[in-house]
mmCIF file of C-alpha atoms in Angstrom:
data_model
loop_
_atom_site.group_PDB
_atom_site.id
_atom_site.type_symbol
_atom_site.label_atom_id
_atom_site.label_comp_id
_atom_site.label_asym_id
_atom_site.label_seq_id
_atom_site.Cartn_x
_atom_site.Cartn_y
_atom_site.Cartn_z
ATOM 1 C CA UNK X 1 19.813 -12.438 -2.986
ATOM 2 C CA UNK X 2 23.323 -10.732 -3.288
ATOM 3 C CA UNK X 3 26.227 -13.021 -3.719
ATOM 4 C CA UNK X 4 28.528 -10.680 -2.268
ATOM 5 C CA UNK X 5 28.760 -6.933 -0.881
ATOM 6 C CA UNK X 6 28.697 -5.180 -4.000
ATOM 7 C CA UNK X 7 25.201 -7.108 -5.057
ATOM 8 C CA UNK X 8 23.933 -6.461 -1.550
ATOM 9 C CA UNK X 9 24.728 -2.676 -1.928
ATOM 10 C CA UNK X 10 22.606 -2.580 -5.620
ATOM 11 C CA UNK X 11 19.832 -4.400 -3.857
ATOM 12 C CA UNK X 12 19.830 -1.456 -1.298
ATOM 13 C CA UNK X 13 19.608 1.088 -3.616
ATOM 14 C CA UNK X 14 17.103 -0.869 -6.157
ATOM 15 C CA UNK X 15 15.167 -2.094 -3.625
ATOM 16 C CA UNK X 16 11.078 -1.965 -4.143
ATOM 17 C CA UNK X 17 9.254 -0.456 -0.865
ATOM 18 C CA UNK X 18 5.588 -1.213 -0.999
ATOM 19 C CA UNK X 19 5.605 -4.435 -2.652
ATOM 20 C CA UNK X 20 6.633 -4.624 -0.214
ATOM 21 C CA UNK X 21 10.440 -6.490 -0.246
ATOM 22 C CA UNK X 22 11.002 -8.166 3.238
ATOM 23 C CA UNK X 23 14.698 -8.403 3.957
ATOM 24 C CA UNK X 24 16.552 -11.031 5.841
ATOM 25 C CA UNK X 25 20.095 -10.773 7.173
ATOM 26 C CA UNK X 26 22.214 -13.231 9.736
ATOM 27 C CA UNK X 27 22.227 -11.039 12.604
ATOM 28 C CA UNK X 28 25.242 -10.007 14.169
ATOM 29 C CA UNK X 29 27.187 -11.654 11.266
ATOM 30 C CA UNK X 30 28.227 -11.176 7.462
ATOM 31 C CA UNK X 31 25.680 -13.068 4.904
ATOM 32 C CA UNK X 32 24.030 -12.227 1.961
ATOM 33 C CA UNK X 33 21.166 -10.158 2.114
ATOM 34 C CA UNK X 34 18.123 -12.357 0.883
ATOM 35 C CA UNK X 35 14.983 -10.333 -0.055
ATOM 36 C CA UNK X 36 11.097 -11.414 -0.174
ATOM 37 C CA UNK X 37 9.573 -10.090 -2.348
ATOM 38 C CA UNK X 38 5.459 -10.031 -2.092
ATOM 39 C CA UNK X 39 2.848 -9.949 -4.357
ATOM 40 C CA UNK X 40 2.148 -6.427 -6.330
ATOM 41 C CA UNK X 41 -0.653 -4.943 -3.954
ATOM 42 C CA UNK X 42 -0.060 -6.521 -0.670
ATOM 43 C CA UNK X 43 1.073 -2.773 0.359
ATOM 44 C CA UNK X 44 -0.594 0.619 -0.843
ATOM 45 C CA UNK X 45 0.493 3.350 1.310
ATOM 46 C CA UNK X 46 -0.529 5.340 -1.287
ATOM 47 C CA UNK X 47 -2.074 8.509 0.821
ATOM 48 C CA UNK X 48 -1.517 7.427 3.936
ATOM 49 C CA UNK X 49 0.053 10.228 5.890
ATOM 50 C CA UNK X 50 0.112 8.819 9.404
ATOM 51 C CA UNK X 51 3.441 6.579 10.244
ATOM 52 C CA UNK X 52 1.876 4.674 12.527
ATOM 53 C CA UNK X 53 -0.832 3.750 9.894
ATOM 54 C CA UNK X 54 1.820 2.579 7.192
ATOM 55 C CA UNK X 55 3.551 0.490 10.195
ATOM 56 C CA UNK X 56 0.134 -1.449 10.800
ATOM 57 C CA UNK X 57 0.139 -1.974 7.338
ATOM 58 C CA UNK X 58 3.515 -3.195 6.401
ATOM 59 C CA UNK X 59 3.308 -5.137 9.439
ATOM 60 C CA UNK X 60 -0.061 -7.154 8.596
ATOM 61 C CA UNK X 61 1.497 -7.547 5.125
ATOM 62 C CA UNK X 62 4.709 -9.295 7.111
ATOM 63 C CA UNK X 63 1.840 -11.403 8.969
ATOM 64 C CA UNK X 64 0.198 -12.617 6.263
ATOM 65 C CA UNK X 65 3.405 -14.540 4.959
ATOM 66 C CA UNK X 66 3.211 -18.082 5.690
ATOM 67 C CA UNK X 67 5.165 -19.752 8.254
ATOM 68 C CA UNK X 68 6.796 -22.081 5.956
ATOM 69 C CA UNK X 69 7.846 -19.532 3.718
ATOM 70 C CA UNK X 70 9.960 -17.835 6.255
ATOM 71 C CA UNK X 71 11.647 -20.767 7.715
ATOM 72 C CA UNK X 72 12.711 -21.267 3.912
ATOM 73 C CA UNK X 73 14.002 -18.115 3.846
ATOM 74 C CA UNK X 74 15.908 -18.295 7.441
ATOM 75 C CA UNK X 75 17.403 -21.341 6.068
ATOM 76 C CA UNK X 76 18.310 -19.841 2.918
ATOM 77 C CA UNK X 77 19.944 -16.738 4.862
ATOM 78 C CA UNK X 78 21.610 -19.002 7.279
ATOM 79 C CA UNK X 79 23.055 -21.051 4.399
ATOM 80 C CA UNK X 80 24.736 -18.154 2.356
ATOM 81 C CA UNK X 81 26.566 -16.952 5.313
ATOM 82 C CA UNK X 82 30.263 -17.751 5.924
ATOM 83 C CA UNK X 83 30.113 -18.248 9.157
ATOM 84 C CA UNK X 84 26.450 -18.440 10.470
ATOM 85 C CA UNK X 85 26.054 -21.539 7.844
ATOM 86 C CA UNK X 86 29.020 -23.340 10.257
ATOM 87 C CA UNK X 87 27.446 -22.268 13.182
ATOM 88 C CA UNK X 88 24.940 -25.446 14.768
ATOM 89 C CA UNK X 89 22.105 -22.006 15.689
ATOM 90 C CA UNK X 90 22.047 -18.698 14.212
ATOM 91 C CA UNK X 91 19.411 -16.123 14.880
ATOM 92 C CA UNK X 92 17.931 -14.625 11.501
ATOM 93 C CA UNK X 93 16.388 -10.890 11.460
ATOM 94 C CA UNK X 94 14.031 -9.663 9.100
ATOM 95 C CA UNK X 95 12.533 -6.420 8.551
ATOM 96 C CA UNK X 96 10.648 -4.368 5.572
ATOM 97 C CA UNK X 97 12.990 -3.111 3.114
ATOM 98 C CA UNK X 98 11.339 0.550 3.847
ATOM 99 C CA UNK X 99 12.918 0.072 7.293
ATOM 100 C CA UNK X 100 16.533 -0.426 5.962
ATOM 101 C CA UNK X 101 18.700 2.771 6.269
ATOM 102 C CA UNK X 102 21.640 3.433 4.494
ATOM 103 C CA UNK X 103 24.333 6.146 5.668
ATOM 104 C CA UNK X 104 27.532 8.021 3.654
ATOM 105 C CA UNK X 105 29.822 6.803 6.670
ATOM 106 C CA UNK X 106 28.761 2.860 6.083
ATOM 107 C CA UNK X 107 30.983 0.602 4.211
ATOM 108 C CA UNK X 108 29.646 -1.413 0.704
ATOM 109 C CA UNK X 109 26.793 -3.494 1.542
ATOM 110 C CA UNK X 110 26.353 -2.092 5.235
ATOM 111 C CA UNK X 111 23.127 -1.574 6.331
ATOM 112 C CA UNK X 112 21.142 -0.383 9.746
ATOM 113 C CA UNK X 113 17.445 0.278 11.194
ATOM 114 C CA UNK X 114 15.435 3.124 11.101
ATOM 115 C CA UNK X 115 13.696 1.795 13.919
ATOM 116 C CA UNK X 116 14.956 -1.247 15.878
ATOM 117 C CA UNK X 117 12.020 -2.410 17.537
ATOM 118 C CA UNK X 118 10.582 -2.400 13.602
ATOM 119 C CA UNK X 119 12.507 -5.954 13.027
ATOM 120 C CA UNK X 120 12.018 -8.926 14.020
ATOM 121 C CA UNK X 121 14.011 -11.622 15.571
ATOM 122 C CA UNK X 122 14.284 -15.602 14.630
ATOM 123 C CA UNK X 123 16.199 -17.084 16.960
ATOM 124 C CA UNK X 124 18.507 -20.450 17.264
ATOM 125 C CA UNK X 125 17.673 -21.237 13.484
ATOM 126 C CA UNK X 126 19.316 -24.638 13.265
ATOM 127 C CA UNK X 127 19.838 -26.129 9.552
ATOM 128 C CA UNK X 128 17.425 -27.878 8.226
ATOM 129 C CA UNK X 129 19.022 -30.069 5.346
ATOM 130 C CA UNK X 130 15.385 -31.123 3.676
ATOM 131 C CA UNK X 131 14.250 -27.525 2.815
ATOM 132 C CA UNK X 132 18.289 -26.497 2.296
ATOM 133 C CA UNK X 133 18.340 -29.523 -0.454
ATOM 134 C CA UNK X 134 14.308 -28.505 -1.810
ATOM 135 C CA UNK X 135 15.788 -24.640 -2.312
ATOM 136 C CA UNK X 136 19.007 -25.630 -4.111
ATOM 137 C CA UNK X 137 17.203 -27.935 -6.400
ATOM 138 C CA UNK X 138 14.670 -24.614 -7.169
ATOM 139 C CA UNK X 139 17.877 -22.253 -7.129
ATOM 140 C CA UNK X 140 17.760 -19.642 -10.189
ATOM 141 C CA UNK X 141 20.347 -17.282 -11.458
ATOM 142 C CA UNK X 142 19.653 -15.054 -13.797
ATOM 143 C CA UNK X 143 21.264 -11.186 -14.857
ATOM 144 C CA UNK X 144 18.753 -8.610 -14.196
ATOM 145 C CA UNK X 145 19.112 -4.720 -14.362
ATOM 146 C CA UNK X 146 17.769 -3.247 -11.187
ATOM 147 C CA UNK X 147 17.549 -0.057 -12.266
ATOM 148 C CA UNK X 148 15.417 -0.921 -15.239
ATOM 149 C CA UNK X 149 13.264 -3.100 -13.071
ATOM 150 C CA UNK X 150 12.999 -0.249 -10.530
ATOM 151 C CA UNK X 151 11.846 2.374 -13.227
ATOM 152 C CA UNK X 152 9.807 0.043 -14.423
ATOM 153 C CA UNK X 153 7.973 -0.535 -11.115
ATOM 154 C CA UNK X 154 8.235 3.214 -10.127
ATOM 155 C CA UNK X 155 6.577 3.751 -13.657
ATOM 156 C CA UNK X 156 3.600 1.172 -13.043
ATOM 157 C CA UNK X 157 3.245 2.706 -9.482
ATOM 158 C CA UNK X 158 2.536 6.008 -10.580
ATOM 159 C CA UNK X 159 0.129 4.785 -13.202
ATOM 160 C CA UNK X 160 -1.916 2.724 -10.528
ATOM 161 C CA UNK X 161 -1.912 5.963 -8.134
ATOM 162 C CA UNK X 162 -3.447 8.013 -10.595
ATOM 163 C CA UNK X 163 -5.839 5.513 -12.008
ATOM 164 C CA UNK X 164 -7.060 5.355 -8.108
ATOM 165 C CA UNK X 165 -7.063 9.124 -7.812
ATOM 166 C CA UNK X 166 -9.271 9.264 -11.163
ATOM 167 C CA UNK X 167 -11.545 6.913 -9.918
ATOM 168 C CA UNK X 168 -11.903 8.426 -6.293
ATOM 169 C CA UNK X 169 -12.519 11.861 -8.230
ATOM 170 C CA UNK X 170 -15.524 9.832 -10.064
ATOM 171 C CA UNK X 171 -16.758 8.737 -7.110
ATOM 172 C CA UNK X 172 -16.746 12.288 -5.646
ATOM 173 C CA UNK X 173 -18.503 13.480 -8.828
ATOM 174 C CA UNK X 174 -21.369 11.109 -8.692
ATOM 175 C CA UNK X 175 -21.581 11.634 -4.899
ATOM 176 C CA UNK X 176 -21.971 15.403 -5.288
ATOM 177 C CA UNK X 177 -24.354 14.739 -8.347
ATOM 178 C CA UNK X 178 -26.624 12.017 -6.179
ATOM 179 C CA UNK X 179 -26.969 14.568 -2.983
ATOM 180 C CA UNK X 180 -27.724 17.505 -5.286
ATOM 181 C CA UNK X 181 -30.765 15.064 -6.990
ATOM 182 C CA UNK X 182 -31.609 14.272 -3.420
ATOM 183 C CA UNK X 183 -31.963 17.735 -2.554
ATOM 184 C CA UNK X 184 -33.768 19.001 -5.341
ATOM 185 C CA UNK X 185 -36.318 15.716 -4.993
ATOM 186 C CA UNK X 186 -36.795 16.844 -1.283
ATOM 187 C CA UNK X 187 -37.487 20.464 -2.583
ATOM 188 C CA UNK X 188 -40.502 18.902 -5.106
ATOM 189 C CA UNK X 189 -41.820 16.670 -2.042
ATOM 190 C CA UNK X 190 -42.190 19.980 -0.071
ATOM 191 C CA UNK X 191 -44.383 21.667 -2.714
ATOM 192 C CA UNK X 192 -46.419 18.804 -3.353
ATOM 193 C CA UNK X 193 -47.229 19.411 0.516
ATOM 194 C CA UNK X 194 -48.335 23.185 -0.083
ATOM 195 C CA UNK X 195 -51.988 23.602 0.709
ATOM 196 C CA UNK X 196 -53.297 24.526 -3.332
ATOM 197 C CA UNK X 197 -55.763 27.598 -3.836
ATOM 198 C CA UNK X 198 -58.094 28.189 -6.485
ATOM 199 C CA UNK X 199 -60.491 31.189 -7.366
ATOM 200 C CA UNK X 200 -63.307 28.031 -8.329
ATOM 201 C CA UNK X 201 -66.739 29.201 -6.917
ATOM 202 C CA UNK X 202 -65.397 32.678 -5.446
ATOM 203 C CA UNK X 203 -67.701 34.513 -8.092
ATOM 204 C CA UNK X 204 -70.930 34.041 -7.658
ATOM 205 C CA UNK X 205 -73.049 35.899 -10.501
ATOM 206 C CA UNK X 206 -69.969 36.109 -12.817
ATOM 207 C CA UNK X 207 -70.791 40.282 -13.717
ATOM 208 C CA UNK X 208 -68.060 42.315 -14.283
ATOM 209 C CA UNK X 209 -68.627 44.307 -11.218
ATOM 210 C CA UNK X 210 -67.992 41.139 -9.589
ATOM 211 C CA UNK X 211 -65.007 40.507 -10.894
ATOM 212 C CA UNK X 212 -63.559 43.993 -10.056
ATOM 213 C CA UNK X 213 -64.719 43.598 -6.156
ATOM 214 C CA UNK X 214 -62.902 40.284 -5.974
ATOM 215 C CA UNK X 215 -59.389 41.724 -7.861
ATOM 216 C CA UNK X 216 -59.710 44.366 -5.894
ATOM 217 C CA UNK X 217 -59.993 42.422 -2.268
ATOM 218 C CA UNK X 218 -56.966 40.696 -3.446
ATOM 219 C CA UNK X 219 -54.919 43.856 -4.017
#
């Protein structure tokens, strides 16, 4: 979470996208801009080339968070807002972070949508003191260098994409190797088929002359 606009601006630009980071705002007022972040792997969009693909999957990644956990984080939104945390109902929006877009003409810590309908709305969020009183008592603040953490991440990204690309070549490798055994078992099977020949009992008094006749009817 960003304590103020200049925070919220760094989060923008050090944001991770396929964790992926889920980001929650008061909407229609100032607050701070509180981020979930998900477990490493909930997203791979590595490859994927189709949007509407990468959609499905951010979105069952959004699904797959539990209830409680975003009511915690519509209180803690709704709490670190100057005026939404006044207000008796507030409506909280959320939306993946690779959703977020930021533009030259925007002020420090401004923010809009890439796609609109790509957010979703939680609406009349009253306060609820219990969870409000559970998150402060769990509250940490810490310093951390987002652009460390985000080369860091970028760094282990890249590794994982080529360790999958590695093993999808090794899988390619033995797949070629298996269909070429396949095909040269298949080839063996056929000539165990063949009707066999043999010159056994074609001579018949085993002269020379003989012989000659029967290489000679096979020429």
């Amino acid at each position: 979470m960003g304590k103020d606009k200049y925070e919220n601006e760094e989060l923008l630009k050090y944001g991770f996208p396929e964790e992926p980071d889920i980001w929650f705002h008061v909407d229609k007022l100032s607050s701070a801009h509180v981020y979930l972040r998900l477990p490493p792997g909930s997203v791979d969009l590595a490859g994927v080339k189709d949007k509407a693909e990468a959609k499905q999957r951010l979105l069952d990644a959004i699904a797959s968070v539990p209830e409680e956990i975003l009511a915690e984080m519509a209180q803690l939104t709704k709490e670190n807002s100057i005026e939404g945390c006044k207000a008796a109902q507030c409506d909280i929006v959320y939306t993946p972070f690779l959703n977020l877009k930021k533009e030259d003409h925007m002020e420090v810590g401004q923010v809009g949508f890439k796609e609109e309908s790509f957010r979703t709305l939680m609406r009349n969020v009253a306060k609820d003191k219990d969870v409000v009183k559970k998150l402060e008592k769990t509250r940490v603040e810490k310093q951390v260098d987002l652009a460390k953490e985000k080369e860091q991440r970028d760094n282990e990204e890249r590794a994982r994409r080529r360790k999958i690309i590695e093993e999808r070549k090794k899988a390619e490798k033995e797949e070629a190797k298996r269909h070429a055994e396949e095909k040269e078992l298949q080839s063996y099977a056929a000539l165990q088929h063949l009707e066999k020949t043999t010159n056994a009992g074609v001579s018949k008094t085993g002269s020379i002359e003989e012989c000659r006749q029967i290489e000679e009817d096979f020429m």
